[in-house]
Amino acid sequence: MTPRPASTVSSYDVETDVLVVGYGAAGAAAAYEAAYAGAQVLIVDRAGGPGGASAMSGGEIYLGGGTPVQLACGYDDTPEAMAAFLKAALGTGADAAKIDEYCAGSVEHFHWLVDRGVPFKPSMWDAPTWVPPTDDGLMWLGENSWPFTELAHPAPRGHRPTANDFGGKLLMECLSGAVESAGATTLFDTYVTALIVDDGGSADGARRVVGVVARRYGKELTIRARRGVVLTTGGFVDNDAMLADHAPELLGHTKVSAGTDDGSGIRMAQALGAAVRHLNAGQIGMSLIPGLAARGMVVNGLGRRFINEDTYPGRIGQSALYRNNMGGSWAGDDTAVWVIVDETGFEDVPEPQRWGVQPTHVAETPSELEELTGLPAGSLVDTLRRYNESAAAGVDLDHHKAPRWLRELTPPFAAIDVKAGIRPPSESGDRRGTGASVFTLGGLHTDIDGHVLDLDGHPIRGLYAAGRSASGLHGFGYISGTSLGDGTFFGRRAGTAAARNS
C-alpha cells in the first residue's frame, strides 16, 4: 500500500484522464459524471464485471424533499424535514454539512437517476419490512416512529427501483448502461495495490496523485490518471485485521458485502497521509422479520424490551449489539435477542413475508417460555405484563411504540431466536449464526465534492473518494438507502471534480 513515487515509473501501461477504482453504484455515478464533463474515463474493478455490493443490495435509495413518487403517493416533504430526520437517525458524528447538501439536492438527484433509466413506481408499501415483496416504489424507513416523529414531520423516503424484492441488480444494470453510453471504458479483474504520487511537479511542492499500480492476471500494471483518481472501493468489513483495530464489535458476524470490502482504498490513501473518520462505526442488521417484531415484543438476554419495535429494523440491531457491548453484556451473550409474538401477530404476517421463519419455542404462559428460552425467571412475566398494560391503555410509556402496532398479546406465545437467521425467498441454505449481519460505515475524510482530505484538512491533490470507502453522511447510525443515496450523490460530485481538475 506504500505510495510509489512517479519518478520511479519509466512508462505507463495505460493512460486516462480520470481513473475510477471500483464499479459499484458510487463508481458508476462518478464515472458517468466525469465522462459527461468531457474527461476520458477508465473504471477498474477487481471483479469480472460491474456491480459489487450495490448489485446485491435491496436497491433502496434514500430520497426526499418532495420527489414525484412522494407527491404521487400523497406525502408532502421538505429538504428541511428530511435533514432533521437524517441528522438524528444517522447518529452521533453525522456530517451535518453533507446531510444539508444531500437533502437540498435530493429531488434533482431523483431526476438524475430516472434520466439514467432507473424506474420508480408511484406506489407505497406501508408496513415494516427489510425489502417489500412487491415492486412498490416507496416505503417507510423509520420516519414514522419515535423519536423521529417528535423531530420532524414524517414522510416515507425509501425509494425503490421497480423490482420485486431486491432491486440492486436492476439499479446497477441501469447505471452501468448509462456509464457505457457516456463513453467510459472498463478494465476488470484488476486489483489496485498502490497510488502513484508526484511530489515534484507543482509550484508549491505539494504531492499529487497521478495514477495507480495494479495487478491483472498476475502481472503488474501502471495506470496514469492525468486529472485524478476516484476511490470507490467499498468499506473494510472483509478485513478482520482492520475490524480488530477499529470496530471489534463487528468481528464474528455475517458480513454484508460482495466479499471484496477489504479496506484497500482506505489503506492506500492513509499511506499517503489521508485522514479518516468513524472507522469504529458499523451497521448491524439483526436477523428478524420486521413485521413480526412490530406486532410483538423484542427482548434481550435479560427478557427486557430495549427499543420500540416499530422503528427502522436496523436500529434494533445497532441497539442490541452496541448496548450489549457497553457496560457489560446481557446475560453473557452480546446478540441474545428474542422476538416474542402471539398467534394472532404471527398469522397477521403473510407466510411469504416471513422468509421461512418459524417459532423457536411455543408456550401457553410466559413462565413456560422463560424455561424454554433460558431467560431469567420472572423476566418475561414482568415484561409481558407491563407491555399488555401499556397496550390496554393505548400508550407505550416505556418505548413509545406507535398505537397502530400496540396490542395486548394473548396465549399461546412464540419466541423466535434471531440466531436462527433469515434468508430472502430467493436464497437457500442454513443461515444460523450470531443473528447479526454487519458492514462498516467509516472511511476516508472527504469534503462535499469528494476531495480526500489530509490530517490537516487540506485536499490531497488528484485524489477523490465516494461510497463506503469515504466517510459520508453517517455518524454512528444508519438508515437503508443512505449508502446508495450517499454513494451515487457524492460519487457524482467526485467524478465532476476529478474531471475539472488539471
Coordinates of C-alpha atoms in Angstrom, one line a residue:
M1 CA 0.0 0.0 0.0
T2 CA 3.0 2.3 0.2
P3 CA 2.7 5.1 -2.4
R4 CA 5.0 4.7 -5.4
P5 CA 7.0 7.8 -6.5
A6 CA 6.2 8.9 -10.0
S7 CA 9.9 9.3 -10.6
T8 CA 10.3 5.5 -10.5
V9 CA 7.8 4.9 -13.2
S10 CA 9.5 5.0 -16.6
S11 CA 6.4 4.5 -18.6
Y12 CA 2.7 3.8 -18.1
D13 CA 0.8 0.8 -19.5
V14 CA -2.5 2.7 -19.6
E15 CA -3.3 6.4 -19.6
T16 CA -6.6 8.2 -19.0
D17 CA -7.9 11.5 -17.6
V18 CA -10.0 10.1 -14.7
L19 CA -9.5 6.7 -13.2
V20 CA -12.3 5.3 -11.1
V21 CA -11.3 2.4 -8.8
G22 CA -14.4 0.2 -8.1
Y23 CA -17.5 -0.3 -10.1
G24 CA -20.5 -0.3 -7.7
A25 CA -23.1 2.5 -7.6
A26 CA -20.7 5.1 -6.4
G27 CA -18.1 4.3 -9.0
A28 CA -20.8 4.3 -11.8
A29 CA -22.0 7.7 -10.7
A30 CA -18.5 9.1 -10.6
A31 CA -17.6 7.7 -14.0
Y32 CA -20.7 8.9 -15.7
E33 CA -20.3 12.5 -14.4
A34 CA -16.6 12.6 -15.3
A35 CA -17.3 11.4 -18.8
Y36 CA -20.3 13.8 -19.1
A37 CA -17.9 16.6 -18.1
G38 CA -15.7 15.7 -21.1
A39 CA -13.0 13.6 -19.5
Q40 CA -11.6 10.3 -20.8
V41 CA -12.7 7.8 -18.1
L42 CA -11.4 4.4 -17.2
I43 CA -13.0 2.2 -14.5
V44 CA -11.1 -0.7 -13.0
D45 CA -12.5 -3.3 -10.7
R46 CA -11.1 -6.4 -9.2
A47 CA -14.2 -8.4 -10.1
G48 CA -15.1 -9.7 -13.5
G49 CA -17.9 -7.2 -14.1
P50 CA -19.7 -4.3 -12.5
G51 CA -22.0 -4.4 -9.5
G52 CA -20.2 -5.1 -6.3
A53 CA -22.2 -4.9 -3.1
S54 CA -24.6 -2.4 -4.8
A55 CA -25.9 -5.1 -7.1
M56 CA -26.5 -7.5 -4.2
S57 CA -28.4 -4.9 -2.1
G58 CA -32.1 -4.2 -1.7
G59 CA -31.7 -1.3 -4.1
E60 CA -33.4 1.3 -1.8
I61 CA -32.2 4.9 -2.3
Y62 CA -32.9 7.4 0.4
L63 CA -34.5 10.4 -1.3
G64 CA -37.0 13.0 -0.3
G65 CA -37.8 16.7 -0.1
G66 CA -40.8 16.3 -2.4
T67 CA -40.0 13.8 -5.1
P68 CA -42.6 12.9 -7.7
V69 CA -43.1 9.5 -6.1
Q70 CA -43.7 11.0 -2.7
L71 CA -46.2 13.5 -4.2
A72 CA -48.0 10.8 -6.2
C73 CA -48.4 8.8 -3.1
G74 CA -49.9 11.8 -1.2
Y75 CA -47.0 12.7 1.0
D76 CA -45.6 16.2 1.4
D77 CA -42.0 16.6 2.3
T78 CA -39.3 19.3 2.5
P79 CA -35.5 19.2 2.5
E80 CA -35.5 20.6 6.0
A81 CA -37.7 17.8 7.4
M82 CA -35.5 15.3 5.6
A83 CA -32.4 16.8 7.0
A84 CA -33.8 16.9 10.6
F85 CA -34.6 13.2 10.4
L86 CA -31.2 12.2 8.9
K87 CA -29.2 14.2 11.5
A88 CA -30.9 12.3 14.2
A89 CA -31.1 8.9 12.6
L90 CA -27.6 8.7 11.4
G91 CA -26.3 9.1 14.9
T92 CA -23.5 10.9 16.7
G93 CA -21.0 12.4 14.4
A94 CA -23.3 12.5 11.4
D95 CA -22.0 15.0 8.8
A96 CA -24.4 17.9 9.0
A97 CA -22.9 19.8 6.0
K98 CA -23.2 16.7 3.8
I99 CA -26.7 16.0 5.0
D100 CA -27.8 19.5 4.2
E101 CA -26.3 19.3 0.8
Y102 CA -27.7 15.9 0.1
C103 CA -31.2 16.9 1.2
A104 CA -31.2 20.1 -0.8
G105 CA -30.2 18.2 -3.9
S106 CA -32.4 15.1 -3.3
V107 CA -35.2 15.9 -5.8
E108 CA -32.6 16.8 -8.5
H109 CA -30.8 13.5 -7.7
F110 CA -34.1 11.6 -8.1
H111 CA -34.5 13.0 -11.6
W112 CA -30.9 12.2 -12.4
L113 CA -31.5 8.6 -11.5
V114 CA -34.6 8.5 -13.6
D115 CA -32.8 10.1 -16.5
R116 CA -30.2 7.3 -16.2
G117 CA -33.0 4.8 -16.7
V118 CA -33.8 3.8 -13.1
P119 CA -37.6 3.2 -12.8
F120 CA -39.6 4.1 -9.7
K121 CA -43.3 3.0 -9.4
P122 CA -45.5 5.7 -7.8
S123 CA -47.0 3.3 -5.2
M124 CA -46.5 2.8 -1.4
W125 CA -45.6 -0.2 0.7
D126 CA -47.0 0.6 4.1
A127 CA -45.7 -1.9 6.6
P128 CA -42.4 -2.7 8.4
T129 CA -40.1 -4.8 6.3
W130 CA -36.5 -5.1 5.1
V131 CA -37.4 -5.4 1.5
P132 CA -41.0 -5.3 0.2
P133 CA -42.1 -8.4 -1.8
T134 CA -43.7 -6.1 -4.4
D135 CA -42.4 -3.5 -6.9
D136 CA -43.8 -0.6 -4.9
G137 CA -41.6 2.4 -5.3
L138 CA -41.9 4.0 -1.8
M139 CA -41.5 2.7 1.8
W140 CA -41.1 3.8 5.4
L141 CA -37.7 3.6 6.9
G142 CA -38.5 4.6 10.5
E143 CA -39.5 8.2 9.8
N144 CA -43.0 7.5 11.3
S145 CA -41.6 6.0 14.5
W146 CA -40.5 7.6 17.8
P147 CA -38.3 9.6 18.5
F148 CA -38.2 10.9 14.9
T149 CA -41.9 11.8 14.9
E150 CA -41.0 14.4 17.6
L151 CA -38.3 16.0 15.5
A152 CA -39.8 16.4 12.0
H153 CA -42.9 15.9 10.0
P154 CA -42.8 12.2 8.9
A155 CA -42.7 11.3 5.3
P156 CA -41.6 8.0 3.7
R157 CA -38.3 8.3 1.8
G158 CA -37.3 4.8 0.9
H159 CA -37.3 4.9 -3.0
R160 CA -37.1 1.5 -4.6
P161 CA -36.4 0.6 -8.3
T162 CA -39.3 -1.2 -9.9
A163 CA -38.4 -4.7 -9.0
N164 CA -40.0 -7.4 -6.7
D165 CA -37.8 -8.0 -3.7
F166 CA -34.2 -6.9 -4.1
G167 CA -33.6 -4.1 -6.6
G168 CA -29.9 -3.6 -6.5
K169 CA -29.2 -5.7 -9.7
L170 CA -31.7 -3.5 -11.7
L171 CA -30.1 -0.3 -10.3
M172 CA -26.7 -1.4 -11.4
E173 CA -27.9 -2.5 -14.8
C174 CA -29.3 1.0 -15.4
L175 CA -26.2 2.8 -14.1
S176 CA -23.7 0.7 -15.9
G177 CA -25.7 1.1 -19.1
A178 CA -25.6 4.8 -18.7
V179 CA -21.8 4.7 -18.0
E180 CA -21.3 2.7 -21.2
S181 CA -23.3 5.1 -23.2
A182 CA -21.3 8.1 -21.8
G183 CA -18.2 6.6 -23.3
A184 CA -16.3 5.4 -20.2
T185 CA -14.2 2.2 -20.6
T186 CA -13.5 -0.6 -18.2
L187 CA -10.8 -2.9 -17.1
F188 CA -11.9 -5.8 -14.9
D189 CA -10.0 -8.5 -13.0
T190 CA -7.7 -5.6 -12.0
Y191 CA -6.7 -5.1 -8.3
V192 CA -5.2 -1.7 -7.4
T193 CA -2.4 -2.0 -4.9
A194 CA -0.9 1.5 -4.5
L195 CA -1.2 5.1 -5.6
I196 CA 1.5 6.7 -7.7
V197 CA 2.5 10.1 -6.4
D198 CA 4.4 13.0 -8.0
D199 CA 5.9 15.3 -5.3
G200 CA 7.9 17.5 -7.5
G201 CA 5.7 18.7 -10.3
S202 CA 3.9 21.5 -8.6
A203 CA 5.0 25.1 -7.7
D204 CA 4.1 24.6 -4.0
G205 CA 5.8 21.3 -3.8
A206 CA 2.6 19.5 -2.8
R207 CA 2.2 15.9 -3.6
R208 CA -0.2 14.9 -6.3
V209 CA -1.8 11.6 -7.1
V210 CA -1.1 10.8 -10.8
G211 CA -2.0 7.2 -11.1
V212 CA -2.1 3.7 -9.6
V213 CA -0.2 0.5 -9.5
A214 CA -2.4 -2.6 -10.1
R215 CA -2.2 -6.3 -10.7
R216 CA -4.0 -8.1 -13.5
Y217 CA -3.7 -11.8 -14.1
G218 CA -0.5 -11.9 -12.0
K219 CA 1.2 -9.1 -13.8
E220 CA 1.9 -5.5 -12.6
L221 CA 0.1 -2.7 -14.4
T222 CA 0.7 1.0 -14.1
I223 CA -2.1 3.4 -15.0
R224 CA -1.7 7.1 -15.3
A225 CA -4.6 9.4 -14.4
R226 CA -3.9 12.9 -15.8
R227 CA -6.7 14.6 -13.8
G228 CA -7.5 12.4 -10.8
V229 CA -8.2 9.0 -9.2
V230 CA -11.6 8.4 -7.6
L231 CA -11.6 5.6 -4.9
T232 CA -15.0 3.8 -4.7
T233 CA -13.6 0.5 -3.4
G234 CA -16.0 -0.1 -0.5
G235 CA -15.6 -0.4 3.2
F236 CA -13.5 -2.9 5.2
V237 CA -15.9 -5.5 6.7
D238 CA -14.0 -8.3 4.9
N239 CA -10.7 -7.3 6.6
D240 CA -10.7 -8.8 10.1
A241 CA -7.4 -7.2 11.0
M242 CA -8.9 -3.7 10.3
L243 CA -12.0 -4.7 12.2
A244 CA -10.0 -5.8 15.2
D245 CA -8.1 -2.4 15.1
H246 CA -11.2 -0.1 14.6
A247 CA -14.5 -1.9 15.0
P248 CA -14.0 -5.1 17.0
E249 CA -17.8 -5.4 17.8
L250 CA -18.3 -6.3 14.1
L251 CA -16.0 -9.4 14.3
G252 CA -17.5 -12.8 14.1
H253 CA -20.8 -11.8 12.5
T254 CA -22.2 -12.3 9.0
K255 CA -20.6 -9.9 6.6
V256 CA -22.8 -7.8 4.2
S257 CA -20.6 -7.4 1.2
A258 CA -19.6 -8.9 -2.1
G259 CA -16.5 -10.4 -0.4
T260 CA -14.2 -7.6 -1.6
D261 CA -14.6 -4.9 1.1
D262 CA -11.0 -5.3 2.3
G263 CA -10.4 -1.6 3.0
S264 CA -7.8 -1.4 0.3
G265 CA -8.8 2.1 -0.9
I266 CA -8.8 3.4 2.6
R267 CA -5.4 1.9 3.4
M268 CA -3.8 3.2 0.1
A269 CA -5.0 6.8 0.9
Q270 CA -3.9 6.5 4.6
A271 CA -0.5 5.5 3.4
L272 CA -0.4 8.9 1.7
G273 CA -1.5 10.8 4.8
A274 CA -5.2 10.8 4.3
A275 CA -7.5 11.4 7.3
V276 CA -10.3 9.0 8.2
R277 CA -13.5 9.4 10.2
H278 CA -15.7 7.0 12.1
L279 CA -13.8 3.8 11.4
N280 CA -15.4 2.4 14.6
A281 CA -18.9 2.8 13.3
G282 CA -20.9 0.0 11.7
Q283 CA -24.4 -1.1 10.8
I284 CA -26.0 -4.2 12.3
G285 CA -28.9 -5.9 10.7
M286 CA -30.5 -8.3 13.3
S287 CA -32.0 -11.4 11.7
L288 CA -35.6 -10.8 12.5
I289 CA -38.7 -10.2 10.4
P290 CA -39.7 -6.5 11.0
G291 CA -43.4 -7.3 10.6
L292 CA -43.3 -9.9 13.4
A293 CA -41.2 -7.6 15.6
A294 CA -43.7 -4.7 15.2
R295 CA -46.6 -7.0 16.2
G296 CA -44.9 -8.3 19.3
M297 CA -42.0 -7.6 21.7
V298 CA -38.3 -7.7 21.1
V299 CA -36.4 -8.6 24.3
N300 CA -32.7 -9.0 25.2
G301 CA -31.0 -11.8 27.1
L302 CA -32.5 -10.5 30.3
G303 CA -36.0 -10.7 28.9
R304 CA -36.4 -6.9 28.8
R305 CA -37.6 -4.7 25.9
F306 CA -34.9 -2.2 24.9
I307 CA -36.4 -0.3 21.9
N308 CA -39.7 0.5 20.1
E309 CA -40.3 -2.5 17.8
D310 CA -41.9 -0.5 15.0
T311 CA -38.7 1.5 14.3
Y312 CA -36.4 1.0 11.4
P313 CA -35.2 -2.6 12.0
G314 CA -31.5 -1.6 11.6
R315 CA -31.9 0.5 14.8
I316 CA -32.9 -2.7 16.6
G317 CA -29.7 -4.4 15.6
Q318 CA -27.5 -1.4 16.5
S319 CA -29.2 -1.0 19.8
A320 CA -28.8 -4.7 20.6
L321 CA -25.2 -5.2 19.7
Y322 CA -23.7 -1.9 20.8
R323 CA -25.7 -1.7 24.1
N324 CA -24.7 -5.3 24.9
N325 CA -21.0 -4.3 24.4
M326 CA -21.2 -1.2 26.6
G327 CA -21.2 -1.6 30.4
G328 CA -21.4 -5.4 30.3
S329 CA -23.3 -7.9 28.1
W330 CA -26.8 -9.0 28.6
A331 CA -26.7 -12.4 30.2
G332 CA -23.2 -13.0 28.8
D333 CA -24.4 -13.0 25.2
D334 CA -23.9 -9.9 23.1
T335 CA -26.5 -10.9 20.5
A336 CA -29.1 -12.6 22.6
V337 CA -32.3 -11.2 21.1
W338 CA -35.8 -12.8 21.0
V339 CA -38.9 -11.8 19.2
I340 CA -42.0 -12.6 21.3
V341 CA -45.2 -12.7 19.4
D342 CA -48.6 -14.4 19.8
E343 CA -50.6 -16.5 17.3
T344 CA -52.6 -13.5 16.0
G345 CA -49.5 -11.4 15.4
F346 CA -47.7 -14.3 13.7
E347 CA -50.6 -15.1 11.4
D348 CA -51.0 -11.4 10.5
V349 CA -47.8 -11.5 8.6
P350 CA -48.4 -13.4 5.3
E351 CA -46.3 -16.5 5.0
P352 CA -44.2 -15.3 2.0
Q353 CA -43.2 -12.3 4.1
R354 CA -41.9 -14.4 6.9
W355 CA -39.0 -15.7 4.8
G356 CA -39.4 -19.2 6.3
V357 CA -39.1 -18.0 9.9
Q358 CA -40.8 -20.4 12.4
P359 CA -41.2 -20.1 16.2
T360 CA -38.2 -21.5 18.1
H361 CA -40.4 -22.2 21.1
V362 CA -44.1 -22.1 21.8
A363 CA -45.8 -22.0 25.2
E364 CA -49.1 -21.2 26.9
T365 CA -47.5 -19.0 29.6
P366 CA -44.6 -16.5 29.7
S367 CA -43.1 -18.5 32.6
E368 CA -43.0 -21.6 30.4
L369 CA -41.4 -19.6 27.7
E370 CA -38.8 -18.4 30.1
E371 CA -37.8 -22.0 30.9
L372 CA -37.7 -23.0 27.2
T373 CA -35.5 -19.9 26.2
G374 CA -33.3 -19.9 29.2
L375 CA -34.3 -16.3 30.0
P376 CA -34.2 -15.3 33.7
A377 CA -37.1 -16.5 35.8
G378 CA -39.8 -13.8 36.0
S379 CA -38.4 -11.7 33.3
L380 CA -40.9 -12.4 30.5
V381 CA -43.7 -12.5 33.1
D382 CA -42.9 -8.9 34.2
T383 CA -42.2 -7.6 30.7
L384 CA -45.3 -9.1 29.1
R385 CA -47.5 -7.8 32.0
R386 CA -46.1 -4.3 31.6
Y387 CA -46.5 -4.5 27.8
N388 CA -50.1 -5.6 28.0
E389 CA -50.9 -2.9 30.5
S390 CA -49.5 -0.3 28.1
A391 CA -51.4 -1.8 25.2
A392 CA -54.7 -1.7 27.2
A393 CA -54.0 2.0 27.9
G394 CA -53.2 2.6 24.3
V395 CA -49.8 4.2 25.0
D396 CA -46.3 2.7 25.3
L397 CA -44.7 4.8 28.1
D398 CA -41.6 2.7 28.1
H399 CA -40.5 2.8 24.4
H400 CA -43.2 4.8 22.6
K401 CA -44.3 2.2 20.0
A402 CA -47.0 3.7 17.8
P403 CA -50.6 2.8 18.7
R404 CA -51.0 1.1 15.3
W405 CA -48.8 -1.8 16.5
L406 CA -49.6 -1.8 20.2
R407 CA -51.9 -4.7 21.0
E408 CA -52.2 -7.0 24.0
L409 CA -50.5 -10.3 23.5
T410 CA -52.5 -13.4 24.4
P411 CA -51.7 -17.1 24.7
P412 CA -50.2 -19.1 23.0
F413 CA -46.9 -17.3 22.8
A414 CA -44.0 -17.9 20.5
A415 CA -40.3 -17.0 21.0
I416 CA -38.2 -16.6 17.8
D417 CA -34.4 -16.7 18.3
V418 CA -32.7 -14.3 15.9
K419 CA -29.7 -16.6 15.8
A420 CA -31.8 -19.0 13.7
G421 CA -31.2 -16.5 10.9
I422 CA -33.4 -15.4 8.0
R423 CA -33.0 -15.7 4.2
P424 CA -34.9 -14.0 1.5
P425 CA -37.1 -16.3 -0.6
S426 CA -34.6 -16.2 -3.5
E427 CA -31.8 -17.7 -1.3
S428 CA -31.4 -21.1 0.3
G429 CA -29.2 -22.8 2.9
D430 CA -28.6 -22.6 6.6
R431 CA -28.2 -19.1 8.0
R432 CA -27.7 -19.8 11.6
G433 CA -25.0 -17.7 13.2
T434 CA -24.8 -14.8 15.7
G435 CA -28.1 -13.3 14.5
A436 CA -26.3 -10.2 13.2
S437 CA -25.3 -9.1 9.7
V438 CA -22.8 -6.2 9.6
F439 CA -20.9 -3.7 7.5
T440 CA -18.7 -0.7 8.1
L441 CA -19.7 3.0 7.9
G442 CA -16.5 4.9 8.3
G443 CA -13.9 5.8 5.8
L444 CA -11.8 8.5 4.2
H445 CA -12.4 12.1 5.2
T446 CA -13.8 13.9 2.2
D447 CA -15.4 17.3 1.5
I448 CA -18.7 17.7 -0.3
D449 CA -17.0 17.5 -3.7
G450 CA -15.3 14.2 -2.9
H451 CA -11.7 15.6 -2.3
V452 CA -9.8 13.3 0.1
L453 CA -8.5 15.4 2.9
D454 CA -5.2 15.0 4.8
L455 CA -4.7 15.2 8.5
D456 CA -4.7 19.0 8.4
G457 CA -8.0 19.1 6.5
H458 CA -6.3 20.0 3.2
P459 CA -7.3 18.3 -0.1
I460 CA -4.8 15.7 -1.4
R461 CA -4.4 16.8 -5.0
G462 CA -5.7 14.4 -7.6
L463 CA -7.4 12.1 -5.1
Y464 CA -11.2 11.7 -4.5
A465 CA -13.4 9.1 -2.9
A466 CA -17.1 8.2 -2.6
G467 CA -19.3 5.4 -1.3
R468 CA -18.3 3.3 1.7
S469 CA -14.6 4.0 1.1
A470 CA -15.4 7.5 2.2
S471 CA -17.0 8.8 5.4
G472 CA -20.2 10.2 4.0
L473 CA -23.5 11.2 5.7
H474 CA -23.2 8.7 8.5
G475 CA -22.1 9.0 12.1
F476 CA -22.9 6.2 14.5
G477 CA -26.2 5.3 12.8
Y478 CA -27.7 4.0 9.6
I479 CA -30.9 4.0 7.5
S480 CA -31.4 1.8 4.5
G481 CA -30.9 3.7 1.2
T482 CA -28.4 6.1 2.6
S483 CA -25.4 4.1 1.3
L484 CA -26.7 4.0 -2.3
G485 CA -28.0 7.6 -2.0
D486 CA -24.8 8.9 -0.4
G487 CA -22.6 6.9 -2.8
T488 CA -24.3 8.0 -6.0
F489 CA -24.9 11.6 -5.0
F490 CA -21.3 12.3 -3.8
G491 CA -19.9 9.9 -6.4
R492 CA -21.3 12.3 -8.9
R493 CA -19.6 15.2 -7.2
A494 CA -16.3 13.4 -7.0
G495 CA -16.5 12.5 -10.7
T496 CA -17.2 16.1 -11.7
A497 CA -14.4 17.5 -9.5
A498 CA -11.9 15.0 -10.9
A499 CA -12.8 15.8 -14.5
R500 CA -12.4 19.5 -13.9
N501 CA -9.0 19.1 -12.2
S502 CA -6.0 19.9 -14.3

